[in-house]
PDB file of C-alpha atoms in Angstrom:
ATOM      1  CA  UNK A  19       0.000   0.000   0.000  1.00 46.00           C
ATOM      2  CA  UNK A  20       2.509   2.572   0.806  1.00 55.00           C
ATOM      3  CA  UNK A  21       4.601   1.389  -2.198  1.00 56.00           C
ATOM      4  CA  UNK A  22       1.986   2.342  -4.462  1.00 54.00           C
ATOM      5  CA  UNK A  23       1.398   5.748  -2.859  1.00 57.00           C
ATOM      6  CA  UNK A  24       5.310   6.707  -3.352  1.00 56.00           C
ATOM      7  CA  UNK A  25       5.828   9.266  -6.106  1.00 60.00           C
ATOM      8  CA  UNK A  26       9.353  10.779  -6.143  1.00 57.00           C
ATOM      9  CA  UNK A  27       9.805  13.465  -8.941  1.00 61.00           C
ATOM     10  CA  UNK A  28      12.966  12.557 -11.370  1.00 58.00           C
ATOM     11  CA  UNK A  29      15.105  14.819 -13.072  1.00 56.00           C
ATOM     12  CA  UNK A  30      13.462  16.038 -16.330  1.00 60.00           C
ATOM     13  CA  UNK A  31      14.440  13.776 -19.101  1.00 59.00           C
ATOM     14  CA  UNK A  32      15.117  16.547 -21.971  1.00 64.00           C
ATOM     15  CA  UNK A  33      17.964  17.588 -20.177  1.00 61.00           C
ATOM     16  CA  UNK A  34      19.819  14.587 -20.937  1.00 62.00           C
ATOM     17  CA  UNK A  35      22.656  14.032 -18.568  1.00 65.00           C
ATOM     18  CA  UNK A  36      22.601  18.022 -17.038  1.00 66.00           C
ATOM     19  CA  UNK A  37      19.448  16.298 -15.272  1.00 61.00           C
ATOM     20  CA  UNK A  38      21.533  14.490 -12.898  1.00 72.00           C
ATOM     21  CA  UNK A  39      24.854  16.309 -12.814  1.00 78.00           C
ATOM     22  CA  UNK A  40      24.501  17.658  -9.737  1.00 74.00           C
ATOM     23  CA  UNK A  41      24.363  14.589  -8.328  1.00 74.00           C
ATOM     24  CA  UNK A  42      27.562  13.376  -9.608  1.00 78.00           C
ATOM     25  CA  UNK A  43      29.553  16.399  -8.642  1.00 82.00           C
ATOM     26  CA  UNK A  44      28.030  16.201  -4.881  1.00 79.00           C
ATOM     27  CA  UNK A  45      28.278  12.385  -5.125  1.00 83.00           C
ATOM     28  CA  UNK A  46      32.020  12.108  -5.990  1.00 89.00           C
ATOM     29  CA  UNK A  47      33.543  13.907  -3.438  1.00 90.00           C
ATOM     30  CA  UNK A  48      31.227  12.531  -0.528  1.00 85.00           C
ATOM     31  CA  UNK A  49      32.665   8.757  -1.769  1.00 90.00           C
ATOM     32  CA  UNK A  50      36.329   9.822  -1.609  1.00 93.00           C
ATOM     33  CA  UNK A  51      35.664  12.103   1.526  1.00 90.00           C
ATOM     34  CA  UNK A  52      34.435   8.633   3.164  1.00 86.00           C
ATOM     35  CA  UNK A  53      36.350   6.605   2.035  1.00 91.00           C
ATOM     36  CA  UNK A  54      39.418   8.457   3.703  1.00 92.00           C
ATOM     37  CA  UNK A  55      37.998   9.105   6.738  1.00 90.00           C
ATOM     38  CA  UNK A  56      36.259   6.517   8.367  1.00 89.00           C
ATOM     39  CA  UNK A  57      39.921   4.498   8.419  1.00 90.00           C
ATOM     40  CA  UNK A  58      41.461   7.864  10.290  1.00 90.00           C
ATOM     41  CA  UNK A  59      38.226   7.874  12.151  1.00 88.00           C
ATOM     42  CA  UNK A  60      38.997   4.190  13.168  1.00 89.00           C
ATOM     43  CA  UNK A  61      42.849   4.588  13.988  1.00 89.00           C
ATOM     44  CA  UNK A  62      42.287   7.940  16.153  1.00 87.00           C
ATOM     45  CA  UNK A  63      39.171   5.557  18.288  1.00 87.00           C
ATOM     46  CA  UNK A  64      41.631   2.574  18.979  1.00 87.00           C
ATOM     47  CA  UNK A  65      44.556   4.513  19.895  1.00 86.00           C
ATOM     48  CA  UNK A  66      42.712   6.738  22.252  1.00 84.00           C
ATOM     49  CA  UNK A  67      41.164   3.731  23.870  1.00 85.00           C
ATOM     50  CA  UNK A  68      43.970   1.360  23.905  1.00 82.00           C
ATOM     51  CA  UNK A  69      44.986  -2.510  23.911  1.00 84.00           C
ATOM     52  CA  UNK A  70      42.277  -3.481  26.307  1.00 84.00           C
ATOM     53  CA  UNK A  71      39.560  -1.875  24.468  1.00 88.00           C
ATOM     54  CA  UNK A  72      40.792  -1.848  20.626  1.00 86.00           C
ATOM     55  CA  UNK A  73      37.756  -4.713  19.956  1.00 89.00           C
ATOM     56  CA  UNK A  74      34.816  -2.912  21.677  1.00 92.00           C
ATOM     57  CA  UNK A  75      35.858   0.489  20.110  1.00 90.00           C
ATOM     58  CA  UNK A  76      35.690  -1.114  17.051  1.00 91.00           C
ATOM     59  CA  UNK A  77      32.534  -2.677  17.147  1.00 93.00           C
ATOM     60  CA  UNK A  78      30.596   0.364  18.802  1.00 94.00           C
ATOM     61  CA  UNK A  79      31.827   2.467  15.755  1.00 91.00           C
ATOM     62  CA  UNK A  80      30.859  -0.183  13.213  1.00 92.00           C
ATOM     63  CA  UNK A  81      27.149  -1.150  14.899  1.00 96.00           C
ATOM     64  CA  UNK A  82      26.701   3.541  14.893  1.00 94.00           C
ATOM     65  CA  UNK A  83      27.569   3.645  11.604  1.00 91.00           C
ATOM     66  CA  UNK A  84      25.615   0.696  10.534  1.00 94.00           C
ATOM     67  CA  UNK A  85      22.560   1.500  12.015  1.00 97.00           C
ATOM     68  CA  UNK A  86      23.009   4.864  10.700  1.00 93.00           C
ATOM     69  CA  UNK A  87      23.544   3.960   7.378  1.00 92.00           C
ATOM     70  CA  UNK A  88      20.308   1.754   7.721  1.00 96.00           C
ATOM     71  CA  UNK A  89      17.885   4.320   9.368  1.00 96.00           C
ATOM     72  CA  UNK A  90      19.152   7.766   7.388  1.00 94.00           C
ATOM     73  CA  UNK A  91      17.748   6.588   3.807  1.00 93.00           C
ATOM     74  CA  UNK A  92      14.545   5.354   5.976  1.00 95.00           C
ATOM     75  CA  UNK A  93      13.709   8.626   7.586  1.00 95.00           C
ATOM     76  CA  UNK A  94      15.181  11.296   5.599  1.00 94.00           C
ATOM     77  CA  UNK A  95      12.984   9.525   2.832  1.00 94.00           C
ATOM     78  CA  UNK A  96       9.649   9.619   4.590  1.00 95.00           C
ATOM     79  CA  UNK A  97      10.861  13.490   5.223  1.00 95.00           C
ATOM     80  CA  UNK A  98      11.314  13.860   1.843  1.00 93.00           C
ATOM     81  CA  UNK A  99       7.928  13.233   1.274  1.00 93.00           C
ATOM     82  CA  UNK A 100       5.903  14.237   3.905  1.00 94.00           C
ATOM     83  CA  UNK A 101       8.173  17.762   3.495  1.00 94.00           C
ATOM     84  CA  UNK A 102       9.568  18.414   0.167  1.00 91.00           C
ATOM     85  CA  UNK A 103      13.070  17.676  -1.616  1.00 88.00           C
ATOM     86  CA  UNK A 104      14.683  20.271   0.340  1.00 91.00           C
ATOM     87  CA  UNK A 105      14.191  19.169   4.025  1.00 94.00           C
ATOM     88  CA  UNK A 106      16.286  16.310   4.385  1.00 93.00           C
ATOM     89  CA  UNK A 107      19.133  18.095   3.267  1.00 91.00           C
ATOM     90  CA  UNK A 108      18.090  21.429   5.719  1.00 95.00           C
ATOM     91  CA  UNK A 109      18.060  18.657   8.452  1.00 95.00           C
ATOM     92  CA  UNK A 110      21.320  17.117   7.936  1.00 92.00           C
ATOM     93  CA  UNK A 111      22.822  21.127   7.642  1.00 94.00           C
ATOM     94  CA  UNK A 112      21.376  21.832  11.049  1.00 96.00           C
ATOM     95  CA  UNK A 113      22.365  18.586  12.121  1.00 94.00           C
ATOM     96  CA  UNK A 114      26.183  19.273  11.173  1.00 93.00           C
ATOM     97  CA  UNK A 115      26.388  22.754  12.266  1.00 96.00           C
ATOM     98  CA  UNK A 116      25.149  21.155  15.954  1.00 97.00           C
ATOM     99  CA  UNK A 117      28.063  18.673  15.893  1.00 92.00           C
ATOM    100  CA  UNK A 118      30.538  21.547  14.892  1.00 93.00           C
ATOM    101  CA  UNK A 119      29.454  23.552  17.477  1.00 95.00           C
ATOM    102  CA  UNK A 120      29.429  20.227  20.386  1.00 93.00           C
ATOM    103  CA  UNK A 121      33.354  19.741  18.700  1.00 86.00           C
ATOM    104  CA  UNK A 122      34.628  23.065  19.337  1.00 90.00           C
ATOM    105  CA  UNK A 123      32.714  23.625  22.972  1.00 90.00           C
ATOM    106  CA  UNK A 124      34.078  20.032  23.860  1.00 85.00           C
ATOM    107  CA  UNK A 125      36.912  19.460  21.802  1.00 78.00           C
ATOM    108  CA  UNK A 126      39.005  22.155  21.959  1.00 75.00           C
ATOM    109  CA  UNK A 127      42.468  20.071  22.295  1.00 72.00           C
ATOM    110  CA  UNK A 128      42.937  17.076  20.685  1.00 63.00           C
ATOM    111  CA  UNK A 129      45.324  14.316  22.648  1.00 63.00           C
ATOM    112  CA  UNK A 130      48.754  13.444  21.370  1.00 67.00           C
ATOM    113  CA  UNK A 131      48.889   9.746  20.181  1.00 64.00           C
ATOM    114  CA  UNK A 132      51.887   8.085  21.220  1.00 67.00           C
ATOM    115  CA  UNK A 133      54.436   6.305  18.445  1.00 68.00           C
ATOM    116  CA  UNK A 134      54.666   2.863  18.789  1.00 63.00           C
ATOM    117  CA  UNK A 135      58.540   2.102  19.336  1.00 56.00           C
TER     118      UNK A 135
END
């Protein structure tokens, strides 16, 4: 029932490839962006929390960012709907300008990592 009730507008057709361009450039940079920083993001976790922890870092950051790769495209898409193209993306602004703002209140320094020897 709710399949049959989803109607998502596509990029107009007559403008060939220009339709979707935007898309492309946003889309590029996002993959290489996240592609180089969730392994920094990984290696700063483990060697703030050390030997004893390294496994249960690791497996809190994977089970956030798998359940947030599952639920995103879930609810930003019934926002889309309910609210128009533009919402999700007004959402995930405010939501990063709120996590800038929690990083510099809170994370003013950040720790020196020790060399292995």
């Amino acid at each position: 029932a709710i399949i049959g009730e989803m109607a998502i507008t596509l990029p107009e057709s007559n403008n060939g490839l220009g339709g979707v361009l935007w898309f492309v450039v946003a889309l590029v940079p996002l993959s290489i962006g996240s592609g180089l920083i969730r392994p920094l993001l990984n290696t700063l976790l483990t060697k703030a929390a050390g030997d004893a922890s390294f496994g249960v870092v690791l497996g809190f950051s994977s089970a956030a960012v798998s359940a947030a790769n599952a639920a995103a495209p879930i609810v930003m898409g019934l926002i889309f709907q309910q609210y128009g193209a533009g919402m999700p993306f007004l959402i995930g602004s405010g939501l990063m300008a709120l996590l800038v703002v929690f990083a510099l209140i809170f994370f003013r320094t950040v720790p020196a990592v020790q060399k292995a020897a």
